[in-house]
CSV table of C-alpha atoms and ligand atoms in Angstrom, one decimal:
chain,number,residue,atom,x,y,z
D,1,MET,CA,-75.8,34.8,26.5
D,2,ALA,CA,-72.5,33.0,25.8
D,3,LYS,CA,-69.8,33.4,23.2
D,4,ILE,CA,-68.0,30.2,22.2
D,5,ILE,CA,-65.1,30.1,19.8
D,6,VAL,CA,-64.8,26.9,17.7
D,7,PHE,CA,-61.6,25.7,16.2
D,8,THR,CA,-61.7,22.4,14.3
D,9,ASP,CA,-59.3,20.1,12.5
D,10,LEU,CA,-56.1,21.5,13.8
D,11,HIS,CA,-53.9,18.6,12.5
D,12,ILE,CA,-50.9,19.6,14.5
D,13,LEU,CA,-47.7,17.8,13.4
D,14,PRO,CA,-44.2,17.5,14.8
D,15,GLU,CA,-41.9,20.4,14.2
D,16,GLU,CA,-41.2,21.4,10.6
D,17,LYS,CA,-43.7,18.9,9.1
D,18,ARG,CA,-46.3,20.5,6.8
D,19,ILE,CA,-49.5,19.6,5.1
D,20,ILE,CA,-49.7,20.8,1.4
D,21,GLY,CA,-46.9,23.2,2.4
D,22,LEU,CA,-48.8,24.7,5.4
D,23,ASN,CA,-47.5,24.7,8.9
D,24,PRO,CA,-50.5,23.7,11.1
D,25,SER,CA,-48.9,24.9,14.4
D,26,GLU,CA,-48.1,28.4,13.0
D,27,ARG,CA,-51.6,28.7,11.6
D,28,LEU,CA,-53.3,27.6,14.8
D,29,ALA,CA,-51.1,29.9,16.9
D,30,ALA,CA,-52.2,32.8,14.7
D,31,GLY,CA,-55.8,31.9,15.0
D,32,ILE,CA,-55.6,31.6,18.8
D,33,ALA,CA,-53.9,34.9,19.0
D,34,HIS,CA,-56.5,36.5,16.8
D,35,ALA,CA,-59.4,35.1,18.8
D,36,THR,CA,-57.8,36.1,22.1
D,37,LYS,CA,-57.3,39.6,20.9
D,38,HIS,CA,-60.7,40.2,19.3
D,39,HIS,CA,-62.8,38.1,21.6
D,40,PRO,CA,-61.3,38.3,25.0
D,41,ASP,CA,-64.8,38.1,26.4
D,42,ALA,CA,-65.3,34.6,25.0
D,43,ASP,CA,-66.6,32.1,27.5
D,44,ARG,CA,-64.8,29.1,26.0
D,45,ILE,CA,-62.9,27.8,23.0
D,46,VAL,CA,-64.0,24.4,21.8
D,47,CYS,CA,-61.7,22.4,19.5
D,48,THR,CA,-63.8,19.8,17.7
D,49,GLY,CA,-61.3,17.1,17.0
D,50,ASP,CA,-58.4,16.1,14.7
D,51,LEU,CA,-56.3,17.9,17.2
D,52,THR,CA,-53.3,16.3,15.7
D,53,HIS,CA,-52.5,14.7,12.3
D,54,ARG,CA,-51.0,11.5,13.6
D,55,GLY,CA,-52.0,11.2,17.2
D,56,ASP,CA,-48.4,11.4,18.5
D,57,ALA,CA,-47.3,12.9,21.9
D,58,ASP,CA,-45.0,15.4,20.4
D,59,SER,CA,-47.9,17.0,18.5
D,60,TYR,CA,-50.2,17.0,21.5
D,61,GLN,CA,-47.4,18.8,23.5
D,62,ARG,CA,-47.1,21.4,20.7
D,63,LEU,CA,-50.8,21.9,20.8
D,64,SER,CA,-50.8,22.3,24.6
D,65,ALA,CA,-48.1,25.0,24.3
D,66,ILE,CA,-50.1,26.9,21.7
D,67,LEU,CA,-53.3,26.8,23.9
D,68,ASP,CA,-51.4,28.0,26.9
D,69,LYS,CA,-51.1,31.4,25.2
D,70,THR,CA,-54.8,32.2,25.7
D,71,HIS,CA,-56.6,33.1,28.9
D,72,ILE,CA,-59.9,31.7,27.4
D,73,PRO,CA,-60.7,28.2,28.8
D,74,VAL,CA,-60.4,25.4,26.3
D,75,SER,CA,-62.4,22.2,25.8
D,76,LEU,CA,-60.9,19.5,23.5
D,77,LEU,CA,-62.7,16.8,21.5
D,78,ILE,CA,-60.9,14.0,19.6
D,79,GLY,CA,-61.4,13.0,15.9
D,80,ASN,CA,-60.3,10.2,13.6
D,81,HIS,CA,-56.7,11.5,13.3
D,82,ASP,CA,-56.3,11.4,17.1
D,83,SER,CA,-55.2,8.7,19.5
D,84,ARG,CA,-57.5,8.5,22.5
D,85,GLU,CA,-54.8,6.9,24.7
D,86,THR,CA,-52.0,9.4,23.7
D,87,PHE,CA,-54.4,12.3,24.1
D,88,ILE,CA,-55.3,11.2,27.6
D,89,ASP,CA,-51.6,10.8,28.5
D,90,CYS,CA,-50.8,14.3,27.3
D,91,PHE,CA,-53.9,16.0,28.7
D,92,PRO,CA,-54.4,14.2,32.0
D,93,ASP,CA,-56.8,16.8,33.3
D,94,ALA,CA,-59.2,16.4,30.3
D,95,PRO,CA,-62.6,15.3,31.5
D,96,LEU,CA,-63.6,11.8,30.6
D,97,ASP,CA,-66.9,9.9,31.1
D,98,ALA,CA,-67.1,6.9,33.4
D,99,ASN,CA,-66.1,4.5,30.6
D,100,GLY,CA,-62.9,6.5,29.7
D,101,TYR,CA,-64.3,8.2,26.6
D,102,VAL,CA,-63.4,11.9,26.0
D,103,GLN,CA,-66.9,13.1,26.7
D,104,SER,CA,-68.0,15.8,29.0
D,105,SER,CA,-70.7,18.5,29.6
D,106,LEU,CA,-70.4,22.0,30.9
D,107,ASP,CA,-73.0,24.7,31.5
D,108,VAL,CA,-72.2,28.1,30.1
D,109,GLY,CA,-74.5,31.1,30.0
D,110,GLY,CA,-77.7,29.1,30.7
D,111,TRP,CA,-76.8,26.5,28.0
D,112,ARG,CA,-75.4,23.0,28.3
D,113,LEU,CA,-72.5,22.2,26.1
D,114,VAL,CA,-72.3,18.4,25.4
D,115,LEU,CA,-69.0,17.2,23.9
D,116,LEU,CA,-69.0,13.8,22.3
D,117,ASP,CA,-66.2,11.3,21.5
D,118,THR,CA,-66.8,9.8,18.0
D,119,LEU,CA,-63.4,8.2,17.5
D,120,ASN,CA,-63.9,4.8,16.0
D,121,ALA,CA,-61.0,2.9,17.5
D,122,PRO,CA,-59.0,0.6,17.5
D,123,PRO,CA,-57.8,1.2,14.0
D,124,TYR,CA,-59.7,-0.6,11.3
D,125,GLU,CA,-59.3,-0.8,7.5
D,126,PHE,CA,-60.4,2.2,5.5
D,127,PRO,CA,-63.1,3.6,5.6
D,128,GLU,CA,-63.8,2.2,9.1
D,129,THR,CA,-60.7,3.9,10.4
D,130,TYR,CA,-62.0,7.4,9.3
D,131,CYS,CA,-65.6,6.9,10.1
D,132,GLY,CA,-67.1,8.1,13.4
D,133,PHE,CA,-69.0,5.9,15.7
D,134,LEU,CA,-71.0,6.2,18.9
D,135,CYS,CA,-71.2,2.9,20.8
D,136,GLU,CA,-74.0,2.0,23.2
D,137,ALA,CA,-72.0,3.2,26.2
D,138,ARG,CA,-71.4,6.6,24.6
D,139,LEU,CA,-75.0,7.0,23.6
D,140,ALA,CA,-76.2,6.0,27.1
D,141,TRP,CA,-73.9,8.7,28.5
D,142,LEU,CA,-75.4,11.2,26.2
D,143,GLN,CA,-78.9,10.2,27.2
D,144,ASP,CA,-78.0,10.8,30.8
D,145,GLU,CA,-76.6,14.2,30.0
D,146,LEU,CA,-79.7,15.2,28.0
D,147,ARG,CA,-81.9,14.1,30.8
D,148,GLY,CA,-79.9,16.1,33.3
D,149,ALA,CA,-80.0,19.3,31.2
D,150,GLY,CA,-83.3,20.2,32.8
D,151,ASP,CA,-84.6,23.5,31.3
D,152,ARG,CA,-81.2,24.3,29.7
D,153,PRO,CA,-81.0,24.2,25.9
D,154,VAL,CA,-78.2,22.0,24.6
D,155,LEU,CA,-75.4,22.7,22.1
D,156,LEU,CA,-74.0,19.3,20.9
D,157,PHE,CA,-70.4,19.1,19.7
D,158,LEU,CA,-68.9,16.2,17.8
D,159,HIS,CA,-66.1,15.6,15.2
D,160,HIS,CA,-68.0,13.6,12.6
D,161,PRO,CA,-71.1,15.0,10.9
D,162,PRO,CA,-73.9,12.5,11.6
D,163,HIS,CA,-75.4,12.9,8.2
D,164,ASP,CA,-74.4,13.5,4.6
D,165,ILE,CA,-73.1,17.0,3.8
D,166,GLY,CA,-72.8,16.8,0.0
D,167,PHE,CA,-69.2,15.8,-0.5
D,168,PRO,CA,-69.2,12.2,-1.6
D,169,GLY,CA,-65.8,11.4,-0.2
D,170,MET,CA,-66.7,12.8,3.2
D,171,ASP,CA,-70.1,11.2,3.2
D,172,VAL,CA,-68.4,7.8,3.1
D,173,ILE,CA,-66.6,8.6,6.4
D,174,LYS,CA,-69.3,10.4,8.4
D,175,LEU,CA,-70.6,9.2,11.7
D,176,LYS,CA,-71.7,5.7,10.6
D,177,ASN,CA,-74.6,5.4,13.1
D,178,GLY,CA,-76.0,8.9,12.7
D,179,PRO,CA,-79.6,7.7,12.8
D,180,ALA,CA,-79.1,6.2,16.2
D,181,LEU,CA,-77.8,9.6,17.4
D,182,TYR,CA,-80.8,11.4,15.9
D,183,ASP,CA,-83.3,8.8,17.3
D,184,LEU,CA,-81.9,9.5,20.7
D,185,ILE,CA,-81.8,13.3,20.6
D,186,GLY,CA,-85.2,13.3,18.9
D,187,ARG,CA,-86.7,12.0,22.1
D,188,PHE,CA,-85.6,15.2,23.9
D,189,ASP,CA,-86.6,18.7,23.1
D,190,CYS,CA,-83.4,20.3,24.4
D,191,VAL,CA,-80.8,19.9,21.6
D,192,LYS,CA,-81.0,23.2,19.7
D,193,HIS,CA,-77.9,23.1,17.5
D,194,LEU,CA,-75.2,20.7,16.5
D,195,VAL,CA,-71.5,21.6,15.8
D,196,ALA,CA,-69.2,19.3,13.9
D,197,GLY,CA,-65.8,19.3,12.1
D,198,HIS,CA,-64.1,16.7,9.9
D,199,VAL,CA,-64.9,18.4,6.6
D,200,HIS,CA,-62.7,21.4,6.6
D,201,ARG,CA,-65.3,23.6,5.1
D,202,THR,CA,-67.9,26.2,6.3
D,203,ILE,CA,-71.3,24.4,6.0
D,204,SER,CA,-74.7,25.0,7.6
D,205,GLY,CA,-78.1,23.5,7.3
D,206,SER,CA,-80.4,21.3,9.2
D,207,HIS,CA,-81.1,17.6,9.6
D,208,ARG,CA,-84.3,16.1,11.0
D,209,GLY,CA,-85.2,19.6,12.2
D,210,ILE,CA,-82.0,20.3,14.1
D,211,PRO,CA,-79.7,23.1,12.7
D,212,PHE,CA,-76.0,22.3,12.4
D,213,SER,CA,-72.8,24.3,11.7
D,214,ILE,CA,-69.4,23.0,10.4
D,215,PHE,CA,-66.4,25.3,10.2
D,216,LYS,CA,-63.1,25.5,8.3
D,217,SER,CA,-59.8,24.4,9.7
D,218,PRO,CA,-57.0,26.8,10.7
D,219,CYS,CA,-54.9,24.8,8.3
D,220,HIS,CA,-55.9,23.1,5.0
D,221,GLN,CA,-59.4,23.2,3.6
D,222,MET,CA,-61.7,21.0,1.6
D,223,PRO,CA,-62.0,22.2,-2.0
D,224,MET,CA,-65.5,22.8,-3.4
D,225,ASN,CA,-65.6,19.5,-5.3
D,226,MET,CA,-68.9,17.7,-5.0
D,227,ASP,CA,-68.0,14.9,-7.4
D,228,SER,CA,-64.8,13.3,-6.0
D,229,LEU,CA,-64.7,10.3,-3.7
D,230,ASP,CA,-61.1,11.2,-2.6
D,231,VAL,CA,-61.2,11.8,1.2
D,232,SER,CA,-57.9,13.6,1.3
D,233,LEU,CA,-58.6,16.5,-1.2
D,234,SER,CA,-57.0,19.6,0.3
D,235,VAL,CA,-56.6,23.2,-0.7
D,236,ASP,CA,-54.8,26.3,0.7
D,237,GLU,CA,-57.7,28.6,1.3
D,238,PRO,CA,-57.8,31.2,4.2
D,239,ALA,CA,-57.9,29.7,7.7
D,240,ALA,CA,-61.0,30.2,9.8
D,241,TYR,CA,-62.6,29.7,13.2
D,242,GLY,CA,-66.3,29.8,14.3
D,243,ILE,CA,-68.0,32.1,16.7
D,244,LEU,CA,-71.2,31.0,18.3
D,245,LEU,CA,-73.4,33.4,20.2
D,246,THR,CA,-76.1,31.9,22.2
D,247,THR,CA,-79.3,34.0,22.8
D,248,PRO,CA,-82.4,33.3,24.9
D,249,THR,CA,-84.0,31.8,21.8
D,250,GLY,CA,-81.3,30.3,19.7
D,251,VAL,CA,-77.8,30.3,18.3
D,252,ILE,CA,-76.0,32.7,15.9
D,253,ALA,CA,-73.0,31.1,14.1
D,254,HIS,CA,-70.3,33.3,12.5
D,255,SER,CA,-67.2,32.2,10.6
D,256,GLU,CA,-64.1,34.4,10.9
D,257,ASP,CA,-61.5,34.0,8.1
D,258,TYR,CA,-58.9,35.4,10.4
D,259,GLU,CA,-56.0,35.4,7.9
D,260,ILE,CA,-57.8,37.9,5.7
D,261,ALA,CA,-60.0,39.6,8.2
D,262,VAL,CA,-59.7,43.4,8.6
D,263,ALA,CA,-62.1,43.9,11.5
D,264,ASP,CA,-60.5,47.1,12.7
D,265,VAL,CA,-60.6,49.2,9.5
D,266,GLY,CA,-64.2,49.1,8.2
D,267,THR,CA,-65.4,52.1,6.2
D,268,SER,CA,-68.8,53.6,7.1
D,269,HIS,CA,-71.3,54.2,4.3
D,270,GLU,CA,-71.7,57.8,5.6
D,271,ALA,CA,-68.0,58.4,4.8
D,272,LEU,CA,-68.7,57.2,1.3
D,273,GLY,CA,-71.7,59.4,1.0
D,274,VAL,CA,-74.2,56.6,0.3
D,275,GLY,CA,-76.1,56.9,3.6
D,276,ALA,CA,-75.9,55.0,6.9
D,277,ASP,CA,-79.0,52.9,6.3
D,278,VAL,CA,-77.4,50.8,3.6
D,279,ALA,CA,-76.4,47.4,4.9
N,301,FE2,FE1,-59.6,16.8,9.8
C-alpha cells in the first residue's frame, strides 16, 4: 500500500506577482505544510505540471525553496506553462528519459508510477501552444516502461487529460493525440489509473475502461462553466491537493480542500446522540 500526494497546476510566479489576486507561492507553501503535517507517512508527492506560470528560472527557484520544506520525496512533471529547458537547468537532478524528456518511472509499494512529459514545444500558435502531445519517442519510452512493469500495476501521471472532460475550452487544449496513448496502454493490462492536471477542477470518471482523477490547483480554479470556450476562466475557490491510496486491488482517490479542512476537530455522532452507526 502506498500513499501519494498530488499537487497540480502550481503556477508559481516571481515575487509579488499574483493570479486573480492570489499568491501562488503562498498557497502552495500552505498546501505543502498541510500535507507534510497531516500525511508525514506519504511515500511521495507528485506535482503534475504547470509548475510555474511563465517557465522562468526565478519561479522554478521559488518552487524549489518551497519543496525543500517537506521531508516527503517529490517528483515533478511539466505542463504547457513550463519551459523544459529552464526546468532542467533549475532541477539538474530531475530524472529524464534517454531523449531528454522529463519522463521517469519509480516503483512504490508494489506499484509502478510512470510520469509523462506532454509539453508540446517549441511554442506554436494557440491552441497548439497549450495542447499536450506525446511524440513517437515519448510513446516508445512509455511502451518500454509498461513492458518492464512485470506484475506491478501502473499509475500513469500526465499534465494534459487525454480525452474530453466536459469543459469546451479545456477540451480544445487536451492531449491532442490521446487516442494514440490509449491505443498503446490498451495493449497492456497493467495501467489501472490515470492522473492528470491542466483543468484546475476535481474531476473523476473513466475513459476506454481506465479510471482517471484530476485535482484542483493550490491556486486558482476552473469555474463550473460548461459552455464557455475561454481557456483562461479562473475563480477563487478553496485550494486542494489529491491523496491517492493504492490497495492490492485498486486505487482510492481523495481530494483535500486544505484551506477549509478541519480534520482535527470532527464531532462524533455519539456526542450528538444520533448513534455511532450513522455515516
Ligand atoms: Fe494550469
